[in-house]
mmCIF file of C-alpha atoms and ligand atoms in Angstrom:
data_model
loop_
_atom_site.group_PDB
_atom_site.id
_atom_site.type_symbol
_atom_site.label_atom_id
_atom_site.label_comp_id
_atom_site.label_asym_id
_atom_site.label_seq_id
_atom_site.Cartn_x
_atom_site.Cartn_y
_atom_site.Cartn_z
ATOM 1 C CA MET A 1 -19.431 26.405 -17.892
ATOM 2 C CA LEU A 2 -17.267 23.030 -17.718
ATOM 3 C CA ASN A 3 -15.389 24.833 -20.583
ATOM 4 C CA ASP A 4 -13.788 26.273 -18.039
ATOM 5 C CA LEU A 5 -12.452 23.522 -15.977
ATOM 6 C CA PRO A 6 -8.673 23.269 -16.023
ATOM 7 C CA SER A 7 -6.928 19.490 -17.624
ATOM 8 C CA GLN A 8 -5.288 16.989 -15.105
ATOM 9 C CA ALA A 9 -2.626 15.040 -15.841
ATOM 10 C CA GLU A 10 -3.173 11.785 -15.756
ATOM 11 C CA ASP A 11 -1.944 9.191 -12.823
ATOM 12 C CA LYS A 12 1.424 8.060 -14.506
ATOM 13 C CA ILE A 13 0.412 4.057 -13.196
ATOM 14 C CA LEU A 14 -2.538 4.084 -14.192
ATOM 15 C CA ALA A 15 -2.411 5.488 -17.641
ATOM 16 C CA LEU A 16 0.763 2.921 -18.886
ATOM 17 C CA MET A 17 -1.592 0.192 -17.859
ATOM 18 C CA ALA A 18 -3.614 1.974 -20.837
ATOM 19 C CA GLN A 19 -0.200 1.681 -22.364
ATOM 20 C CA PHE A 20 0.072 -1.643 -21.534
ATOM 21 C CA ARG A 21 -2.940 -2.427 -23.603
ATOM 22 C CA ALA A 22 -2.741 -1.165 -26.427
ATOM 23 C CA ASP A 23 0.341 -2.879 -26.804
ATOM 24 C CA PRO A 24 -0.288 -5.711 -29.873
ATOM 25 C CA ARG A 25 2.894 -7.689 -28.819
ATOM 26 C CA ASP A 26 2.134 -11.337 -27.317
ATOM 27 C CA ASP A 27 5.178 -10.858 -25.738
ATOM 28 C CA LYS A 28 4.725 -8.323 -23.760
ATOM 29 C CA ILE A 29 5.001 -8.258 -19.920
ATOM 30 C CA ASP A 30 3.139 -5.359 -17.165
ATOM 31 C CA LEU A 31 4.905 -5.074 -14.483
ATOM 32 C CA GLY A 32 3.255 -2.099 -13.671
ATOM 33 C CA VAL A 33 -0.425 -1.309 -11.704
ATOM 34 C CA GLY A 34 0.132 -2.947 -7.919
ATOM 35 C CA VAL A 35 -2.444 -6.073 -9.053
ATOM 36 C CA TYR A 36 -1.397 -9.221 -7.586
ATOM 37 C CA ARG A 37 -1.549 -12.600 -10.634
ATOM 38 C CA ASN A 38 -0.242 -15.931 -10.781
ATOM 39 C CA ALA A 39 1.669 -17.691 -12.712
ATOM 40 C CA HIS A 40 -0.487 -17.527 -15.922
ATOM 41 C CA GLY A 41 -1.061 -13.725 -15.475
ATOM 42 C CA HIS A 42 -4.979 -13.815 -13.985
ATOM 43 C CA THR A 43 -5.684 -12.469 -10.962
ATOM 44 C CA PRO A 44 -7.348 -14.904 -9.024
ATOM 45 C CA ILE A 45 -10.549 -14.546 -6.697
ATOM 46 C CA MET A 46 -9.753 -15.792 -3.278
ATOM 47 C CA ARG A 47 -11.075 -19.762 -2.325
ATOM 48 C CA ALA A 48 -12.058 -17.465 1.536
ATOM 49 C CA VAL A 49 -13.322 -14.306 -0.622
ATOM 50 C CA LYS A 50 -15.868 -17.252 -3.338
ATOM 51 C CA SER A 51 -16.676 -18.720 0.323
ATOM 52 C CA ALA A 52 -17.941 -16.607 2.336
ATOM 53 C CA GLU A 53 -19.567 -14.624 -1.231
ATOM 54 C CA THR A 54 -21.497 -18.027 -0.847
ATOM 55 C CA ILE A 55 -22.762 -18.137 2.378
ATOM 56 C CA LEU A 56 -23.722 -14.605 2.079
ATOM 57 C CA LEU A 57 -25.671 -14.832 -1.057
ATOM 58 C CA GLU A 58 -27.593 -17.429 1.085
ATOM 59 C CA THR A 59 -27.814 -15.853 4.226
ATOM 60 C CA GLN A 60 -27.822 -11.797 3.398
ATOM 61 C CA GLU A 61 -31.571 -10.596 3.991
ATOM 62 C CA THR A 62 -30.961 -7.294 3.791
ATOM 63 C CA LYS A 63 -29.605 -4.562 1.359
ATOM 64 C CA SER A 64 -30.081 -1.604 4.093
ATOM 65 C CA TYR A 65 -27.356 0.629 5.007
ATOM 66 C CA VAL A 66 -24.812 -0.192 7.557
ATOM 67 C CA ALA A 67 -23.439 3.237 9.416
ATOM 68 C CA LEU A 68 -22.072 6.026 8.431
ATOM 69 C CA ALA A 69 -18.168 4.628 9.968
ATOM 70 C CA GLY A 70 -19.045 1.377 8.250
ATOM 71 C CA ASP A 71 -20.250 -1.909 10.683
ATOM 72 C CA PRO A 72 -17.978 -1.653 13.980
ATOM 73 C CA ALA A 73 -17.803 -5.988 14.290
ATOM 74 C CA PHE A 74 -14.916 -4.578 10.967
ATOM 75 C CA THR A 75 -13.656 -2.340 12.156
ATOM 76 C CA ARG A 76 -12.788 -4.951 15.468
ATOM 77 C CA ALA A 77 -11.591 -7.724 13.014
ATOM 78 C CA MET A 78 -9.245 -5.320 10.807
ATOM 79 C CA ALA A 79 -8.303 -3.828 14.585
ATOM 80 C CA ASP A 80 -6.738 -7.273 15.214
ATOM 81 C CA LEU A 81 -5.644 -7.970 11.826
ATOM 82 C CA VAL A 82 -3.134 -4.889 11.989
ATOM 83 C CA LEU A 83 -2.853 -3.425 15.324
ATOM 84 C CA GLY A 84 -3.282 -7.595 17.322
ATOM 85 C CA ASP A 85 -3.914 -6.634 20.774
ATOM 86 C CA VAL A 86 -1.201 -3.917 21.660
ATOM 87 C CA VAL A 87 -3.965 -1.418 21.470
ATOM 88 C CA ALA A 88 -6.943 -0.212 24.302
ATOM 89 C CA GLN A 89 -10.205 -1.111 22.107
ATOM 90 C CA ASN A 90 -11.823 2.315 23.333
ATOM 91 C CA ARG A 91 -8.839 4.249 22.392
ATOM 92 C CA ILE A 92 -9.718 3.306 18.427
ATOM 93 C CA ALA A 93 -12.073 5.133 16.654
ATOM 94 C CA ALA A 94 -11.819 4.256 12.940
ATOM 95 C CA ALA A 95 -14.299 4.533 9.452
ATOM 96 C CA ALA A 96 -14.938 1.865 6.315
ATOM 97 C CA THR A 97 -13.340 3.562 3.958
ATOM 98 C CA PRO A 98 -13.553 3.334 -0.542
ATOM 99 C CA GLY A 99 -10.274 0.850 -0.379
ATOM 100 C CA GLY A 100 -6.939 2.113 1.534
ATOM 101 C CA THR A 101 -6.588 5.320 -1.253
ATOM 102 C CA GLY A 102 -10.465 6.741 0.533
ATOM 103 C CA ALA A 103 -8.332 5.358 3.758
ATOM 104 C CA VAL A 104 -5.487 7.549 2.855
ATOM 105 C CA ARG A 105 -7.828 10.395 1.733
ATOM 106 C CA LEU A 106 -9.003 9.990 5.208
ATOM 107 C CA ALA A 107 -6.661 10.945 7.125
ATOM 108 C CA PHE A 108 -5.553 13.491 5.096
ATOM 109 C CA ASP A 109 -8.809 15.027 5.232
ATOM 110 C CA LEU A 110 -9.025 14.367 9.375
ATOM 111 C CA VAL A 111 -4.851 15.829 10.380
ATOM 112 C CA ARG A 112 -5.868 19.590 8.095
ATOM 113 C CA MET A 113 -9.546 19.854 9.750
ATOM 114 C CA ALA A 114 -7.181 19.414 12.966
ATOM 115 C CA ASN A 115 -4.255 21.629 12.131
ATOM 116 C CA PRO A 116 -4.576 23.503 9.563
ATOM 117 C CA ASP A 117 -1.212 24.406 8.981
ATOM 118 C CA ALA A 118 0.250 21.347 9.936
ATOM 119 C CA ARG A 119 2.788 20.252 6.868
ATOM 120 C CA VAL A 120 2.378 16.512 6.325
ATOM 121 C CA PHE A 121 6.311 14.628 5.867
ATOM 122 C CA VAL A 122 6.110 12.062 2.912
ATOM 123 C CA PRO A 123 8.909 9.882 1.844
ATOM 124 C CA GLY A 124 10.993 10.696 -1.067
ATOM 125 C CA PRO A 125 9.925 8.750 -3.486
ATOM 126 C CA THR A 126 6.234 7.283 -1.843
ATOM 127 C CA TRP A 127 3.274 6.016 -4.085
ATOM 128 C CA PRO A 128 2.133 9.302 -6.150
ATOM 129 C CA ASN A 129 -1.579 9.644 -5.120
ATOM 130 C CA HIS A 130 -0.229 10.373 -1.666
ATOM 131 C CA LEU A 131 1.672 13.611 -3.083
ATOM 132 C CA SER A 132 -1.908 14.659 -5.927
ATOM 133 C CA ILE A 133 -4.654 14.173 -3.069
ATOM 134 C CA LEU A 134 -2.532 16.212 -0.558
ATOM 135 C CA ASP A 135 -0.961 18.469 -3.583
ATOM 136 C CA TYR A 136 -5.167 17.802 -4.763
ATOM 137 C CA LEU A 137 -6.070 19.281 -0.621
ATOM 138 C CA GLY A 138 -3.623 22.760 -0.232
ATOM 139 C CA MET A 139 -1.957 20.868 2.247
ATOM 140 C CA PRO A 140 1.677 21.079 2.294
ATOM 141 C CA THR A 141 4.428 18.850 2.456
ATOM 142 C CA VAL A 142 8.556 17.991 2.914
ATOM 143 C CA THR A 143 9.674 15.719 1.799
ATOM 144 C CA TYR A 144 12.314 12.918 3.248
ATOM 145 C CA ARG A 145 14.477 11.845 2.283
ATOM 146 C CA TYR A 146 13.702 8.062 2.182
ATOM 147 C CA PHE A 147 15.688 5.544 -0.776
ATOM 148 C CA ASP A 148 19.466 5.272 -1.776
ATOM 149 C CA SER A 149 19.508 5.551 -5.211
ATOM 150 C CA THR A 150 22.168 3.842 -4.999
ATOM 151 C CA THR A 151 22.533 1.223 -2.649
ATOM 152 C CA CYS A 152 18.583 0.397 -3.477
ATOM 153 C CA GLU A 153 18.334 0.127 -0.052
ATOM 154 C CA VAL A 154 16.590 2.696 3.246
ATOM 155 C CA ASP A 155 18.351 5.965 4.306
ATOM 156 C CA VAL A 156 18.363 5.678 7.359
ATOM 157 C CA ALA A 157 20.539 8.190 8.037
ATOM 158 C CA GLY A 158 19.605 10.821 5.832
ATOM 159 C CA LEU A 159 16.041 9.933 6.938
ATOM 160 C CA LEU A 160 16.078 10.622 10.607
ATOM 161 C CA GLU A 161 18.124 13.722 9.570
ATOM 162 C CA ASP A 162 15.492 15.134 8.190
ATOM 163 C CA MET A 163 12.811 14.501 10.128
ATOM 164 C CA GLY A 164 14.650 16.702 12.700
ATOM 165 C CA ASP A 165 12.585 19.557 10.954
ATOM 166 C CA LEU A 166 9.492 18.019 11.871
ATOM 167 C CA ARG A 167 7.438 20.670 14.509
ATOM 168 C CA ALA A 168 4.446 19.452 16.983
ATOM 169 C CA GLY A 169 1.657 19.763 14.595
ATOM 170 C CA ASP A 170 2.859 18.242 11.708
ATOM 171 C CA ALA A 171 1.684 14.814 10.765
ATOM 172 C CA VAL A 172 3.914 12.212 8.810
ATOM 173 C CA LEU A 173 3.798 9.170 6.171
ATOM 174 C CA LEU A 174 5.059 6.689 7.092
ATOM 175 C CA HIS A 175 4.893 2.646 4.663
ATOM 176 C CA GLY A 176 3.875 0.336 7.385
ATOM 177 C CA CYS A 177 5.021 -2.573 5.587
ATOM 178 C CA CYS A 178 6.766 -3.234 2.099
ATOM 179 C CA HIS A 179 7.129 0.154 0.887
ATOM 180 C CA ASN A 180 5.498 1.215 -1.954
ATOM 181 C CA PRO A 181 7.335 1.980 -5.415
ATOM 182 C CA THR A 182 10.918 1.520 -3.324
ATOM 183 C CA GLY A 183 10.228 -2.463 -2.441
ATOM 184 C CA ALA A 184 13.199 -1.115 0.435
ATOM 185 C CA ASN A 185 11.971 -0.973 4.308
ATOM 186 C CA LEU A 186 13.842 -0.226 7.097
ATOM 187 C CA ALA A 187 14.677 -2.675 10.392
ATOM 188 C CA LEU A 188 12.615 -2.624 13.134
ATOM 189 C CA THR A 189 15.137 -0.951 15.571
ATOM 190 C CA ASP A 190 14.630 2.351 13.124
ATOM 191 C CA TRP A 191 11.615 2.093 13.176
ATOM 192 C CA GLN A 192 12.079 2.560 16.674
ATOM 193 C CA ALA A 193 14.844 5.669 16.190
ATOM 194 C CA VAL A 194 12.190 7.318 13.381
ATOM 195 C CA ILE A 195 9.373 6.741 16.940
ATOM 196 C CA ASP A 196 11.530 8.656 19.382
ATOM 197 C CA ILE A 197 11.916 11.662 16.697
ATOM 198 C CA ILE A 198 8.227 12.135 15.775
ATOM 199 C CA THR A 199 7.336 11.778 19.920
ATOM 200 C CA THR A 200 10.376 14.781 20.235
ATOM 201 C CA LYS A 201 9.278 17.015 18.299
ATOM 202 C CA GLY A 202 5.479 15.658 19.240
ATOM 203 C CA ALA A 203 4.369 14.805 15.532
ATOM 204 C CA LEU A 204 2.026 12.952 14.131
ATOM 205 C CA PRO A 205 1.800 9.323 12.604
ATOM 206 C CA ILE A 206 0.067 8.655 9.562
ATOM 207 C CA ILE A 207 0.414 5.082 8.530
ATOM 208 C CA ASP A 208 -0.952 3.093 5.305
ATOM 209 C CA ILE A 209 -0.980 -0.546 5.233
ATOM 210 C CA ALA A 210 -1.970 -1.927 1.695
ATOM 211 C CA TYR A 211 0.042 -4.653 1.724
ATOM 212 C CA GLN A 212 0.601 -6.548 4.771
ATOM 213 C CA GLY A 213 0.695 -10.309 4.193
ATOM 214 C CA PHE A 214 2.710 -9.606 1.025
ATOM 215 C CA GLY A 215 6.149 -8.538 2.802
ATOM 216 C CA ASP A 216 6.956 -11.473 5.353
ATOM 217 C CA GLY A 217 4.192 -12.496 7.486
ATOM 218 C CA LEU A 218 0.406 -11.433 8.616
ATOM 219 C CA ASP A 219 2.166 -10.350 12.801
ATOM 220 C CA ASP A 220 5.970 -9.631 10.673
ATOM 221 C CA ASP A 221 4.308 -6.976 8.571
ATOM 222 C CA ALA A 222 2.460 -5.671 11.112
ATOM 223 C CA ALA A 223 5.387 -4.535 13.606
ATOM 224 C CA ALA A 224 5.937 -1.215 13.244
ATOM 225 C CA THR A 225 2.816 -0.223 12.463
ATOM 226 C CA ARG A 226 1.706 -1.626 16.226
ATOM 227 C CA LEU A 227 5.566 -0.973 17.188
ATOM 228 C CA VAL A 228 4.272 3.711 16.140
ATOM 229 C CA ALA A 229 0.546 2.283 16.856
ATOM 230 C CA SER A 230 1.437 1.309 21.281
ATOM 231 C CA SER A 231 4.069 3.377 21.735
ATOM 232 C CA CYS A 232 2.488 7.241 20.095
ATOM 233 C CA PRO A 233 -0.224 9.186 22.181
ATOM 234 C CA GLU A 234 -1.286 9.379 18.477
ATOM 235 C CA THR A 235 -1.516 7.511 15.126
ATOM 236 C CA LEU A 236 -3.537 7.377 11.934
ATOM 237 C CA ILE A 237 -3.764 3.732 10.557
ATOM 238 C CA ALA A 238 -5.164 3.385 6.546
ATOM 239 C CA ALA A 239 -5.491 -0.287 5.902
ATOM 240 C CA SER A 240 -6.012 -1.718 2.545
ATOM 241 C CA CYS A 241 -8.161 -5.033 2.842
ATOM 242 C CA SER A 242 -7.729 -4.918 -1.575
ATOM 243 C CA LYS A 243 -4.784 -6.939 -1.694
ATOM 244 C CA ASN A 244 -4.188 -8.963 0.431
ATOM 245 C CA PHE A 245 -7.917 -10.144 0.803
ATOM 246 C CA GLY A 246 -7.616 -9.983 -3.141
ATOM 247 C CA ILE A 247 -10.300 -7.379 -3.537
ATOM 248 C CA TYR A 248 -9.377 -4.191 -5.303
ATOM 249 C CA ARG A 249 -13.067 -3.624 -6.936
ATOM 250 C CA GLU A 250 -14.161 -3.937 -3.739
ATOM 251 C CA ARG A 251 -12.935 -0.621 -2.646
ATOM 252 C CA THR A 252 -12.456 -2.169 0.819
ATOM 253 C CA GLY A 253 -10.126 0.331 3.415
ATOM 254 C CA LEU A 254 -10.100 1.255 7.397
ATOM 255 C CA LEU A 255 -9.477 4.073 8.778
ATOM 256 C CA MET A 256 -7.992 3.849 12.348
ATOM 257 C CA ALA A 257 -6.984 7.111 14.384
ATOM 258 C CA VAL A 258 -5.817 5.291 17.103
ATOM 259 C CA SER A 259 -6.282 8.855 20.194
ATOM 260 C CA ASN A 260 -4.842 9.022 23.766
ATOM 261 C CA ASP A 261 -7.696 8.807 25.550
ATOM 262 C CA ALA A 262 -11.713 7.678 25.410
ATOM 263 C CA SER A 263 -12.265 11.070 25.838
ATOM 264 C CA SER A 264 -10.433 11.994 21.846
ATOM 265 C CA CYS A 265 -11.684 9.158 20.898
ATOM 266 C CA ASP A 266 -14.811 9.508 20.812
ATOM 267 C CA LEU A 267 -14.376 13.381 19.331
ATOM 268 C CA ALA A 268 -12.541 11.035 16.126
ATOM 269 C CA GLN A 269 -14.887 8.702 15.736
ATOM 270 C CA GLY A 270 -17.135 11.390 15.664
ATOM 271 C CA ASN A 271 -15.199 13.302 12.920
ATOM 272 C CA LEU A 272 -14.237 11.015 10.672
ATOM 273 C CA ALA A 273 -18.184 9.974 10.456
ATOM 274 C CA TYR A 274 -18.587 12.946 10.038
ATOM 275 C CA LEU A 275 -15.832 12.667 6.729
ATOM 276 C CA ASN A 276 -17.954 10.121 5.434
ATOM 277 C CA ARG A 277 -21.233 11.661 4.912
ATOM 278 C CA GLN A 278 -20.016 14.831 3.444
ATOM 279 C CA THR A 279 -17.494 12.584 1.515
ATOM 280 C CA TYR A 280 -20.492 9.649 -0.336
ATOM 281 C CA SER A 281 -22.478 9.180 3.338
ATOM 282 C CA PHE A 282 -22.059 5.329 3.856
ATOM 283 C CA PRO A 283 -18.873 3.646 2.789
ATOM 284 C CA PRO A 284 -19.694 0.150 0.815
ATOM 285 C CA ASP A 285 -20.326 -3.198 2.401
ATOM 286 C CA HIS A 286 -19.237 -5.985 0.207
ATOM 287 C CA GLY A 287 -15.645 -6.162 0.626
ATOM 288 C CA ALA A 288 -16.383 -5.639 4.106
ATOM 289 C CA ARG A 289 -18.884 -7.903 5.713
ATOM 290 C CA LEU A 290 -16.361 -10.647 3.416
ATOM 291 C CA VAL A 291 -12.931 -9.451 4.890
ATOM 292 C CA THR A 292 -15.186 -10.136 8.309
ATOM 293 C CA MET A 293 -16.796 -13.264 7.843
ATOM 294 C CA ILE A 294 -13.367 -14.279 7.089
ATOM 295 C CA LEU A 295 -11.921 -12.598 9.652
ATOM 296 C CA GLU A 296 -13.830 -14.644 12.050
ATOM 297 C CA ASP A 297 -14.173 -18.045 11.193
ATOM 298 C CA GLU A 298 -11.649 -20.388 11.332
ATOM 299 C CA THR A 299 -12.374 -22.239 8.439
ATOM 300 C CA LEU A 300 -11.999 -19.664 5.731
ATOM 301 C CA ARG A 301 -9.145 -17.731 8.082
ATOM 302 C CA ALA A 302 -6.920 -20.577 8.146
ATOM 303 C CA ASP A 303 -7.586 -20.621 4.668
ATOM 304 C CA TRP A 304 -7.208 -17.144 3.731
ATOM 305 C CA GLN A 305 -3.097 -17.052 5.216
ATOM 306 C CA ALA A 306 -2.561 -20.579 3.305
ATOM 307 C CA GLU A 307 -4.126 -18.532 -0.263
ATOM 308 C CA LEU A 308 -1.768 -15.256 1.415
ATOM 309 C CA ALA A 309 0.901 -16.955 2.619
ATOM 310 C CA ASN A 310 1.400 -19.507 -1.107
ATOM 311 C CA MET A 311 0.867 -15.970 -2.399
ATOM 312 C CA ARG A 312 3.896 -14.208 -0.653
ATOM 313 C CA ALA A 313 6.499 -17.467 -0.807
ATOM 314 C CA GLY A 314 5.715 -16.965 -4.746
ATOM 315 C CA MET A 315 6.705 -13.266 -4.936
ATOM 316 C CA LEU A 316 9.392 -13.514 -2.784
ATOM 317 C CA SER A 317 11.003 -16.284 -5.430
ATOM 318 C CA LEU A 318 9.635 -14.421 -8.160
ATOM 319 C CA ARG A 319 12.602 -11.694 -6.023
ATOM 320 C CA GLN A 320 15.673 -13.866 -5.231
ATOM 321 C CA GLN A 321 15.569 -15.582 -9.051
ATOM 322 C CA LEU A 322 15.463 -12.448 -10.340
ATOM 323 C CA ALA A 323 18.657 -11.891 -8.025
ATOM 324 C CA SER A 324 20.244 -14.853 -8.817
ATOM 325 C CA GLU A 325 20.101 -14.284 -12.797
ATOM 326 C CA LEU A 326 21.130 -10.920 -12.644
ATOM 327 C CA ARG A 327 23.955 -12.430 -10.838
ATOM 328 C CA THR A 328 25.255 -14.492 -12.810
ATOM 329 C CA LEU A 329 24.646 -12.012 -16.503
ATOM 330 C CA SER A 330 26.024 -8.819 -14.559
ATOM 331 C CA ASN A 331 28.916 -10.624 -13.490
ATOM 332 C CA SER A 332 27.972 -8.839 -9.635
ATOM 333 C CA ASP A 333 26.514 -8.787 -6.723
ATOM 334 C CA ARG A 334 25.162 -4.699 -7.571
ATOM 335 C CA PHE A 335 21.498 -6.053 -7.436
ATOM 336 C CA ASP A 336 20.353 -8.395 -4.708
ATOM 337 C CA PHE A 337 19.540 -5.893 -3.356
ATOM 338 C CA LEU A 338 16.333 -7.161 -5.035
ATOM 339 C CA ALA A 339 15.707 -10.665 -3.474
ATOM 340 C CA GLY A 340 16.106 -8.071 -0.018
ATOM 341 C CA HIS A 341 13.482 -5.712 -0.611
ATOM 342 C CA ARG A 342 9.209 -6.825 0.080
ATOM 343 C CA GLY A 343 6.033 -6.877 -1.177
ATOM 344 C CA MET A 344 5.092 -6.372 -4.315
ATOM 345 C CA PHE A 345 8.044 -4.192 -5.924
ATOM 346 C CA SER A 346 11.128 -2.926 -5.750
ATOM 347 C CA ARG A 347 12.652 -0.539 -7.697
ATOM 348 C CA LEU A 348 15.634 -1.439 -10.058
ATOM 349 C CA GLY A 349 17.685 1.772 -10.748
ATOM 350 C CA ALA A 350 17.489 2.094 -13.492
ATOM 351 C CA SER A 351 16.502 6.001 -15.678
ATOM 352 C CA PRO A 352 13.998 6.727 -17.762
ATOM 353 C CA GLU A 353 15.877 6.237 -20.921
ATOM 354 C CA GLN A 354 15.979 2.636 -19.955
ATOM 355 C CA VAL A 355 12.941 2.141 -18.826
ATOM 356 C CA ALA A 356 11.558 3.512 -22.376
ATOM 357 C CA ARG A 357 14.166 1.538 -23.605
ATOM 358 C CA MET A 358 12.927 -2.236 -21.834
ATOM 359 C CA ARG A 359 9.321 -0.633 -22.883
ATOM 360 C CA GLU A 360 9.657 -0.410 -26.869
ATOM 361 C CA ASP A 361 12.514 -3.042 -27.447
ATOM 362 C CA HIS A 362 11.250 -6.272 -25.345
ATOM 363 C CA GLY A 363 7.137 -5.095 -24.556
ATOM 364 C CA ILE A 364 8.707 -4.811 -20.827
ATOM 365 C CA TYR A 365 6.351 -2.270 -18.605
ATOM 366 C CA MET A 366 6.771 -0.263 -16.103
ATOM 367 C CA VAL A 367 6.081 1.949 -14.486
ATOM 368 C CA GLY A 368 9.137 6.091 -15.496
ATOM 369 C CA ASP A 369 10.593 5.722 -12.594
ATOM 370 C CA SER A 370 12.435 1.367 -12.064
ATOM 371 C CA ARG A 371 9.247 0.426 -10.020
ATOM 372 C CA ILE A 372 9.059 -3.435 -11.580
ATOM 373 C CA ASN A 373 5.865 -5.568 -10.009
ATOM 374 C CA ILE A 374 7.039 -8.751 -8.616
ATOM 375 C CA ALA A 375 3.296 -10.186 -9.077
ATOM 376 C CA GLY A 376 3.749 -9.605 -12.989
ATOM 377 C CA LEU A 377 7.044 -11.842 -13.258
ATOM 378 C CA ASN A 378 6.512 -15.077 -13.164
ATOM 379 C CA THR A 379 9.233 -18.790 -13.928
ATOM 380 C CA ASP A 380 9.254 -18.436 -17.706
ATOM 381 C CA THR A 381 9.402 -14.309 -18.065
ATOM 382 C CA VAL A 382 12.306 -12.866 -15.025
ATOM 383 C CA PRO A 383 15.394 -14.620 -17.552
ATOM 384 C CA VAL A 384 13.463 -12.062 -20.011
ATOM 385 C CA LEU A 385 14.037 -9.712 -17.349
ATOM 386 C CA ALA A 386 17.313 -9.657 -16.478
ATOM 387 C CA ARG A 387 18.079 -9.901 -19.870
ATOM 388 C CA ALA A 388 16.865 -6.939 -20.771
ATOM 389 C CA MET A 389 18.142 -5.146 -17.586
ATOM 390 C CA ILE A 390 21.582 -5.727 -19.078
ATOM 391 C CA ASP A 391 20.948 -5.060 -22.724
ATOM 392 C CA ALA A 392 20.057 -2.028 -21.870
ATOM 393 C CA GLY A 393 22.900 -1.260 -19.517
ATOM 394 C CA VAL A 394 21.005 -0.376 -15.882
HETATM 395 C C1 LMR B 1 -0.226 0.826 -7.302
HETATM 396 O O1 LMR B 1 0.136 1.611 -6.480
HETATM 397 O O2 LMR B 1 -0.115 1.014 -8.328
HETATM 398 C C2 LMR B 1 -1.576 0.642 -7.141
HETATM 399 O O3 LMR B 1 -1.259 1.148 -5.610
HETATM 400 C C3 LMR B 1 -2.735 1.303 -7.451
HETATM 401 C C4 LMR B 1 -2.949 2.429 -7.725
HETATM 402 O O4 LMR B 1 -3.799 2.002 -7.470
HETATM 403 O O5 LMR B 1 -2.402 3.950 -8.202
#
């Protein structure tokens, strides 16, 4: 029977990781998968996470189940981190999930259960796994224009025009900050225009926020999500703790369903618990507990925020160095967009052939659409990438 299974195409980002590992060159550079790295190429365990783990080791008395939707304290702490006080707690239904991907999957499941005919509008481009999950669930998608490959900025006019096709009962996937894969983001004023269309059409916003704190700061990065959640009657928010707490393998995420009123909130809560039960029963707890401990403790929280600010500043400075290096080498300002992008990623605007050339000639690995992970660079490798880009004719 297992012989009858269809063969599956490999995930492009994960396939690239394997290709990089197999490359014997010592000076190869990994700009592929979205994992933060420090200047030494290491993905550290954050100090506050280590401290919380040490405390937990001494104080945790049981590993018994928590609850189908996870610990309510985790929900409260994360709702506060993502939404601040813009939405009343009694409008927020939520479930802890295995990572941000688990939250995204749960969001799509919930939409499909609420409206089997819902179309999901997705940005062009988006994280490839969004499309893969939607395809797996058999949910129809409509791509709205997002990235203008000439300017390497958001095509705001195209986006608003395409969202004009939304119908009541459709859902719209939006990246809360630090757009993956392009690094180009909407300004807050553009978000207001998006909200106006979504509310006029009666569509449901789904916000994927996986990089809060990697752009301009924890509050700045959450500003758009807060605006949407406080303006629209209903919003789904898939939040990840993988990157900003650096706990990738602990699989820590949360889906929040901001509901119109307390009774639809109860309904959503019941459905989220049901969906968790059908999928994996209880969500993982270890990462969620660490996050809760850090967010609830003044000292741990301050230390976490300081380390996160440091990581963010490092990425920002690498962006600026790359843009300035390219300004010199290309004798033009056509790469200045790199300094304006935010988050871990930027799309360089290179063709697949140019991407292949940089890989073959210089051992530089990036996703085929020319997405780079800025955190894969350091001050020594920025000039190497800049030179390779010019050599490849980008
Ligand atoms: C990425 O986009 O590289 C990350 O979100 C990791 C992943 O799972 O693809």
